[in-house]
Amino acid sequence: MAAAAVAEGRQLFITLVGGGNSTHCFAPLACAQGHKVAILTRRPDDWSETVEVVNDDTDWLPITKMECKPHVITSDPAACIPHSDIIVIAGIPIHHNPAMLQLIKPHLPTNKKVFIGTICAYGGFDWVAHRELDHCADYSLFGTQLIPWCCGTLEYGKTGIIIGAKRILRIATEDGKDPDGIKDLLRPILRQNLADTDFLASTLWPNNPSLHPPILYGLFKDWDGKTPYDAATLPVAIYAEMNDASAKAVCDLDDELVAITEGLKAKGWKNADDFRFRKCVLENYLEQISDNTDTVTCIRTNKAFAKHKIPYQQVDGGVVPVIAHKFFETDLPFGLVTFKDIALLCGVETPLIDKIIMWNQALIDKEYLAADGSLSGKDIGECIVPSRMGIDLIGLSKSFANGSPAKKAR
């Protein structure tokens, strides 16, 4: 098994699926530990032979740049997946996870257990993985609860940037106790304080759906979807320049998400975590936040958040927000809709989440939430809805107290 290999000092074969921001950061970190790294991307010809990451967070790691030469950069899963000890879906919006899992499924190794994981484990990664892979091989699922760093790409296929690293990073496994030892493999690579969690907690943990939709709703809830804005009247930095209307929406959604987690706990979920956004972001970023007075100041003054921008498109007469973007296309079906389904299970009212879903789905021409408040819209099959996937959330949540996850319906 891969954990034993590391204990014996052996080299691992790690495949990064996807060519986004996280891949540019993860590859040099993994290569620095002597592992073979493969990058599976649909754009292999756009990648340099040498990949580097610039590090702005020297309080985390006193190195300003790392570089590596990946073992292989390919669009062919047969060239890397069968050799893999660890497969990480990295650097792509999570609504692509089903397709990525389908892509690797025929090529999974049959002679050993393989770790299959994701950067950012929200959106029911374990439910999606079992649905797509159907236990076709001997695999162990994991995911980072949040992306390990606030990061970006300076030059595609060549240079990434780490703006700020998490000070504590929770690693999700199916029973929340890491029985196969993935943390021991990741710790030397990521160089972070790693802690255990489970996938249900990761799905509900404050993350992109807790921030992007309410911030954008505060900005654009009255937009007709066509009329351009004067660029000078709009914020550029999505977090650092968050306006008061967006700040209120973030805080109201925070209240609703906490109410959902408390409702699930009342149903038997044995989880003692505090899901308040302020508590969570302070856990992750500590000294990188210059004003920790409240949720709003934690967002606005977080150094790691400072460089993230709202994507705009230039049109005649001004600019409009880019709708064909993960802010609108991922955080709704893999985030807010999932929250809503769990809220319905627990009998928790979510007036703001409902409003944001209705507003967002209209912008992307989808129907998830019906006018009667049920998750029965014509496009609901695109979403992660545990009640429609045969997931017994109550049985699942109670089972964590006994040390093993409840069996999931296929």
Coordinates of C-alpha atoms in Angstrom, one line a residue:
M1 CA 0.0 0.0 0.0
A2 CA 1.1 3.6 -0.6
A3 CA 1.3 4.4 3.1
A4 CA 3.8 1.6 3.6
A5 CA 5.8 2.8 0.7
V6 CA 6.3 6.2 2.2
A7 CA 7.2 4.6 5.5
E8 CA 9.9 2.7 3.7
G9 CA 11.1 5.8 1.8
R10 CA 9.9 4.6 -1.6
Q11 CA 8.8 6.8 -4.4
L12 CA 5.1 7.3 -5.1
F13 CA 3.4 7.9 -8.5
I14 CA 1.0 10.8 -8.1
T15 CA -1.4 11.8 -10.9
L16 CA -2.9 15.3 -10.9
V17 CA -6.1 15.3 -12.9
G18 CA -6.8 18.7 -14.3
G19 CA -4.6 21.7 -15.2
G20 CA -5.9 24.5 -13.1
N21 CA -4.4 26.5 -10.3
S22 CA -4.0 23.7 -7.8
T23 CA -2.0 21.6 -10.2
H24 CA 0.6 24.3 -10.7
C25 CA 1.1 24.4 -7.0
F26 CA 0.8 20.7 -6.0
A27 CA 3.2 19.4 -8.7
P28 CA 6.4 21.2 -7.4
L29 CA 5.5 20.4 -3.8
A30 CA 5.1 16.7 -4.6
C31 CA 8.2 16.5 -6.8
A32 CA 10.3 18.1 -4.0
Q33 CA 9.6 15.0 -1.9
G34 CA 11.0 12.8 -4.6
H35 CA 7.7 11.5 -6.0
K36 CA 6.9 10.9 -9.7
V37 CA 4.2 13.4 -10.7
A38 CA 2.0 13.0 -13.8
I39 CA -0.4 15.7 -15.0
L40 CA -3.5 14.5 -16.9
T41 CA -4.8 17.5 -18.8
R42 CA -6.7 18.1 -22.0
R43 CA -4.1 20.6 -23.0
P44 CA -0.7 18.9 -22.6
D45 CA 0.9 20.8 -25.5
D46 CA 0.3 24.1 -23.5
W47 CA 2.5 22.9 -20.6
S48 CA 6.1 23.6 -20.2
E49 CA 8.6 20.8 -19.4
T50 CA 9.4 22.7 -16.2
V51 CA 6.6 23.8 -13.8
E52 CA 7.1 26.2 -11.0
V53 CA 5.2 27.8 -8.2
V54 CA 5.9 31.2 -6.7
N55 CA 5.2 31.4 -3.0
D56 CA 4.1 34.7 -1.4
D57 CA 3.4 33.2 2.0
T58 CA 6.9 32.9 3.4
D59 CA 5.5 32.7 7.0
W60 CA 4.2 29.3 5.9
L61 CA 7.2 28.2 3.9
P62 CA 10.4 30.3 3.7
I63 CA 10.9 29.5 0.1
T64 CA 9.9 32.0 -2.6
K65 CA 9.9 29.6 -5.6
M66 CA 9.9 25.9 -6.3
E67 CA 10.2 24.1 -9.7
C68 CA 9.9 20.6 -11.0
K69 CA 9.9 18.5 -14.1
P70 CA 6.8 16.3 -14.1
H71 CA 7.3 12.7 -15.1
V72 CA 4.7 12.9 -17.7
I73 CA 2.2 15.5 -19.0
T74 CA -0.5 13.8 -21.1
S75 CA -4.1 13.8 -22.2
D76 CA -4.1 10.0 -22.2
P77 CA -5.3 8.5 -18.9
A78 CA -3.8 5.1 -19.9
A79 CA -0.4 6.7 -19.7
C80 CA -0.6 7.6 -16.0
I81 CA -3.7 6.2 -14.1
P82 CA -2.7 2.5 -14.1
H83 CA 0.7 3.4 -12.5
S84 CA -0.8 5.7 -9.8
D85 CA -0.6 5.3 -6.1
I86 CA -2.5 8.6 -5.5
I87 CA -4.9 10.3 -7.9
V88 CA -5.9 13.9 -7.1
I89 CA -8.6 15.8 -9.0
A90 CA -7.0 19.2 -8.8
G91 CA -7.5 22.6 -10.3
I92 CA -10.9 22.1 -12.0
P93 CA -14.4 23.3 -10.9
I94 CA -16.0 20.4 -8.9
H95 CA -19.0 20.2 -11.3
H96 CA -16.5 18.4 -13.6
N97 CA -15.8 15.7 -11.0
P98 CA -18.3 13.2 -12.4
A99 CA -16.7 13.4 -15.9
M100 CA -13.2 13.1 -14.5
L101 CA -14.1 10.0 -12.5
Q102 CA -15.6 8.5 -15.6
L103 CA -12.4 9.3 -17.4
I104 CA -10.1 7.5 -15.0
K105 CA -12.4 4.5 -14.2
P106 CA -11.4 2.2 -17.0
H107 CA -7.7 2.7 -16.2
L108 CA -7.6 2.3 -12.4
P109 CA -4.9 -0.2 -11.2
T110 CA -6.1 -3.7 -10.4
N111 CA -3.1 -4.9 -8.5
K112 CA -3.1 -2.5 -5.6
K113 CA -5.2 -0.1 -3.5
V114 CA -5.1 3.4 -4.9
F115 CA -6.0 6.7 -3.2
I116 CA -8.5 8.8 -5.1
G117 CA -9.0 12.3 -3.9
T118 CA -10.0 15.8 -4.7
I119 CA -8.8 19.3 -3.9
C120 CA -11.9 20.7 -2.1
A121 CA -14.2 17.9 -0.9
Y122 CA -17.4 19.8 -0.8
G123 CA -20.3 18.9 -3.1
G124 CA -20.6 15.3 -1.8
F125 CA -17.4 14.0 -3.4
D126 CA -17.7 10.6 -1.8
W127 CA -21.3 10.2 -3.0
V128 CA -20.3 11.2 -6.6
A129 CA -17.2 9.0 -6.6
H130 CA -19.1 5.9 -5.5
R131 CA -21.9 6.6 -8.0
E132 CA -19.4 7.0 -10.9
L133 CA -16.8 4.4 -9.9
D134 CA -19.3 1.8 -8.5
H135 CA -16.6 0.2 -6.4
C136 CA -14.9 -1.0 -9.6
A137 CA -11.4 -1.2 -8.0
D138 CA -9.8 -1.2 -4.6
Y139 CA -9.7 2.5 -3.8
S140 CA -9.7 4.7 -0.8
L141 CA -11.4 8.1 -1.1
F142 CA -10.1 11.3 0.4
G143 CA -10.3 15.1 -0.1
T144 CA -9.0 18.3 1.3
Q145 CA -11.8 20.0 3.1
L146 CA -10.8 23.3 1.6
I147 CA -8.2 24.1 -1.1
P148 CA -4.9 24.0 0.7
W149 CA -3.9 27.5 -0.5
C150 CA -5.4 30.6 -1.9
C151 CA -3.6 30.3 -5.2
G152 CA -3.6 31.3 -8.9
T153 CA -1.9 30.8 -12.2
L154 CA 0.6 33.4 -13.4
E155 CA 1.3 31.6 -16.7
Y156 CA -0.7 28.6 -17.7
G157 CA 1.2 25.4 -17.9
K158 CA 4.3 27.0 -16.4
T159 CA 3.9 29.1 -13.3
G160 CA 1.5 29.0 -10.3
I161 CA 1.3 31.3 -7.3
I162 CA 0.5 30.5 -3.7
I163 CA -0.9 33.7 -2.1
G164 CA -1.7 32.2 1.3
A165 CA -1.6 28.6 2.7
K166 CA -4.1 27.2 5.3
R167 CA -2.6 26.9 8.8
I168 CA -4.8 23.9 9.5
L169 CA -6.1 21.7 6.7
R170 CA -8.7 19.0 7.4
I171 CA -8.5 15.9 5.3
A172 CA -11.8 14.1 4.7
T173 CA -12.1 10.3 4.6
E174 CA -15.2 8.2 4.7
D175 CA -15.2 7.4 8.4
G176 CA -13.5 10.7 9.3
K177 CA -10.6 8.7 11.0
D178 CA -8.2 8.2 8.0
P179 CA -7.9 4.4 8.3
D180 CA -5.6 4.1 5.3
G181 CA -3.2 6.8 6.3
I182 CA -3.5 9.4 3.6
K183 CA -2.5 12.2 5.9
D184 CA 0.9 10.6 6.4
L185 CA 1.4 10.7 2.6
L186 CA 0.1 14.3 2.2
R187 CA 1.8 15.9 5.2
P188 CA 5.4 16.0 3.8
I189 CA 4.0 17.3 0.5
L190 CA 1.7 20.0 1.7
R191 CA 3.8 20.9 4.8
Q192 CA 0.7 21.9 6.7
N193 CA -1.0 20.9 10.0
L194 CA -3.4 18.2 8.8
A195 CA -6.5 17.1 10.8
D196 CA -9.2 14.5 10.3
T197 CA -12.8 15.1 9.2
D198 CA -15.5 13.3 7.1
F199 CA -17.1 14.1 3.8
L200 CA -20.4 15.2 5.2
A201 CA -18.7 17.8 7.4
S202 CA -16.7 18.9 4.3
T203 CA -19.9 19.3 2.2
L204 CA -21.4 21.6 4.9
W205 CA -18.2 23.4 5.9
P206 CA -18.0 27.2 4.9
N207 CA -16.5 27.2 1.5
N208 CA -17.0 28.7 -2.0
P209 CA -20.8 28.4 -1.9
S210 CA -20.8 30.3 1.4
L211 CA -19.0 33.3 -0.2
H212 CA -19.4 33.6 -3.9
P213 CA -23.2 33.4 -4.3
P214 CA -24.1 35.8 -1.5
I215 CA -21.4 38.3 -2.5
L216 CA -22.5 38.3 -6.1
Y217 CA -26.2 38.4 -5.0
G218 CA -25.5 41.5 -3.0
L219 CA -24.0 43.1 -6.0
F220 CA -26.2 41.9 -8.9
K221 CA -29.6 40.8 -7.4
D222 CA -31.4 43.6 -9.3
W223 CA -29.6 43.1 -12.6
D224 CA -31.7 42.3 -15.6
G225 CA -29.0 40.1 -17.1
K226 CA -28.3 42.4 -20.0
T227 CA -27.8 46.1 -19.1
P228 CA -24.1 46.9 -18.8
Y229 CA -22.6 48.5 -15.7
D230 CA -20.1 51.4 -15.5
A231 CA -16.9 49.5 -14.5
A232 CA -15.9 52.3 -12.2
T233 CA -19.0 51.6 -10.0
L234 CA -18.1 47.9 -9.4
P235 CA -15.6 46.3 -7.1
V236 CA -12.7 44.4 -8.7
A237 CA -11.6 42.3 -5.7
I238 CA -14.4 40.0 -4.7
Y239 CA -13.4 39.7 -1.1
A240 CA -11.3 42.8 -0.2
E241 CA -13.8 45.2 -1.8
M242 CA -16.9 43.4 -0.6
N243 CA -19.7 46.0 -0.3
D244 CA -22.2 46.3 2.6
A245 CA -25.1 44.6 0.7
S246 CA -22.8 41.6 0.0
A247 CA -21.5 41.6 3.5
K248 CA -25.1 41.3 4.9
A249 CA -25.9 38.5 2.5
V250 CA -22.8 36.6 3.6
C251 CA -23.7 36.9 7.2
D252 CA -27.3 35.9 6.7
L253 CA -26.3 32.9 4.7
D254 CA -23.8 32.0 7.4
D255 CA -26.7 32.0 9.9
E256 CA -28.7 29.7 7.6
L257 CA -25.9 27.3 7.1
V258 CA -25.2 27.1 10.8
A259 CA -28.9 26.4 11.4
I260 CA -28.7 23.5 8.9
T261 CA -25.8 22.0 10.7
E262 CA -27.6 22.4 14.0
G263 CA -30.7 20.8 12.5
L264 CA -28.7 17.8 11.4
K265 CA -27.1 17.5 14.8
A266 CA -30.6 17.5 16.3
K267 CA -31.3 14.5 14.0
G268 CA -28.3 12.6 15.4
W269 CA -25.2 13.9 13.7
K270 CA -22.4 13.4 16.1
N271 CA -20.3 16.4 15.1
A272 CA -19.1 19.0 17.6
D273 CA -17.6 21.5 15.1
D274 CA -18.6 25.1 15.0
F275 CA -19.5 25.9 11.4
R276 CA -19.5 29.7 11.9
F277 CA -17.6 31.3 9.0
R278 CA -15.5 33.5 11.3
K279 CA -14.4 30.6 13.4
C280 CA -13.5 28.6 10.3
V281 CA -11.6 31.3 8.5
L282 CA -9.6 32.1 11.6
E283 CA -8.7 28.5 12.0
N284 CA -7.3 28.5 8.4
Y285 CA -5.6 31.8 8.2
L286 CA -4.6 33.0 11.7
E287 CA -2.1 35.9 11.3
Q288 CA -3.0 36.5 7.7
I289 CA -6.1 38.3 8.9
S290 CA -5.3 41.8 10.1
D291 CA -8.8 42.6 11.6
N292 CA -10.6 39.6 13.1
T293 CA -13.4 41.6 14.7
D294 CA -16.2 39.9 12.8
T295 CA -17.0 37.8 9.8
V296 CA -17.0 40.8 7.4
T297 CA -13.6 42.2 8.6
C298 CA -12.1 38.6 8.4
I299 CA -13.0 38.5 4.8
R300 CA -12.1 42.0 3.8
T301 CA -8.7 42.0 5.6
N302 CA -7.5 38.5 4.8
K303 CA -4.2 38.8 3.0
A304 CA -4.7 35.4 1.4
F305 CA -8.1 36.5 -0.1
A306 CA -6.8 39.9 -1.4
K307 CA -5.9 39.1 -5.0
H308 CA -9.1 37.2 -6.0
K309 CA -11.1 39.1 -8.5
I310 CA -14.7 39.2 -10.0
P311 CA -14.6 38.2 -13.7
Y312 CA -16.2 40.8 -15.9
Q313 CA -16.8 40.9 -19.7
Q314 CA -16.5 44.1 -21.8
V315 CA -19.6 44.8 -23.8
D316 CA -21.0 47.8 -25.6
G317 CA -21.6 50.5 -23.0
G318 CA -19.7 49.0 -20.2
V319 CA -19.1 45.6 -18.5
V320 CA -21.2 42.7 -17.2
P321 CA -20.3 39.8 -14.9
V322 CA -19.1 36.7 -16.6
I323 CA -21.9 34.2 -16.0
A324 CA -20.2 31.2 -17.7
H325 CA -17.9 30.9 -14.6
K326 CA -17.7 28.6 -11.6
F327 CA -19.0 31.3 -9.4
F328 CA -22.4 30.9 -11.1
E329 CA -22.2 27.4 -12.6
T330 CA -20.6 25.3 -9.7
D331 CA -21.5 26.9 -6.4
L332 CA -25.2 26.6 -7.1
P333 CA -25.7 22.9 -8.2
F334 CA -22.9 21.6 -6.0
G335 CA -23.4 23.9 -3.1
L336 CA -26.5 25.9 -2.3
V337 CA -28.8 23.2 -3.8
T338 CA -27.2 20.6 -1.6
F339 CA -27.6 22.8 1.4
K340 CA -31.3 23.3 0.6
D341 CA -31.9 19.5 0.3
I342 CA -30.3 19.0 3.7
A343 CA -32.3 21.9 5.1
L344 CA -35.5 20.3 3.9
L345 CA -34.6 17.1 5.6
C346 CA -34.0 18.9 8.8
G347 CA -37.0 21.2 8.6
V348 CA -34.9 24.3 8.5
E349 CA -36.1 27.5 6.8
T350 CA -33.6 29.1 4.4
P351 CA -35.2 32.2 3.0
L352 CA -31.9 33.7 1.6
I353 CA -30.6 30.5 0.2
D354 CA -34.0 30.2 -1.6
K355 CA -33.7 33.7 -3.0
I356 CA -30.2 33.2 -4.2
I357 CA -31.0 29.9 -5.9
M358 CA -34.0 31.4 -7.8
W359 CA -31.9 34.4 -8.8
N360 CA -28.8 32.4 -9.9
Q361 CA -30.7 29.7 -11.7
A362 CA -32.4 32.3 -13.8
L363 CA -29.1 33.8 -14.8
I364 CA -27.8 30.4 -16.0
D365 CA -31.1 29.4 -17.6
K366 CA -31.6 26.4 -15.2
E367 CA -34.4 25.3 -13.0
Y368 CA -33.5 23.5 -9.8
L369 CA -35.7 25.0 -7.1
A370 CA -39.4 25.0 -8.2
A371 CA -41.8 27.8 -7.4
D372 CA -43.4 25.7 -4.7
G373 CA -40.1 25.4 -2.8
S374 CA -39.4 21.9 -3.8
L375 CA -36.2 20.7 -5.5
S376 CA -38.1 19.4 -8.5
G377 CA -37.1 21.7 -11.3
K378 CA -36.4 20.3 -14.7
D379 CA -32.6 20.5 -14.3
I380 CA -32.4 19.1 -10.8
G381 CA -30.6 16.0 -12.1
E382 CA -27.5 18.1 -12.6
C383 CA -27.2 18.8 -8.9
I384 CA -25.9 17.0 -5.9
V385 CA -29.1 16.2 -4.0
P386 CA -28.5 13.5 -1.4
S387 CA -32.2 12.7 -1.0
R388 CA -32.4 11.9 -4.8
M389 CA -29.1 9.8 -4.7
G390 CA -30.4 7.3 -2.1
I391 CA -28.2 8.8 0.6
D392 CA -29.5 8.1 4.1
L393 CA -28.1 11.2 5.7
I394 CA -29.5 10.5 9.2
G395 CA -28.1 6.9 9.1
L396 CA -24.8 8.2 7.7
S397 CA -24.4 10.9 10.3
K398 CA -25.2 8.6 13.2
S399 CA -22.7 5.9 11.9
F400 CA -19.7 8.2 12.3
A401 CA -20.1 7.8 16.1
N402 CA -19.5 4.1 15.6
G403 CA -16.4 4.5 13.5
S404 CA -17.7 3.5 10.1
P405 CA -19.8 5.2 7.5
A406 CA -23.3 3.9 6.8
K407 CA -23.6 1.9 3.5
K408 CA -24.6 4.2 0.7
A409 CA -27.2 3.3 -1.8
R410 CA -25.9 2.8 -5.4

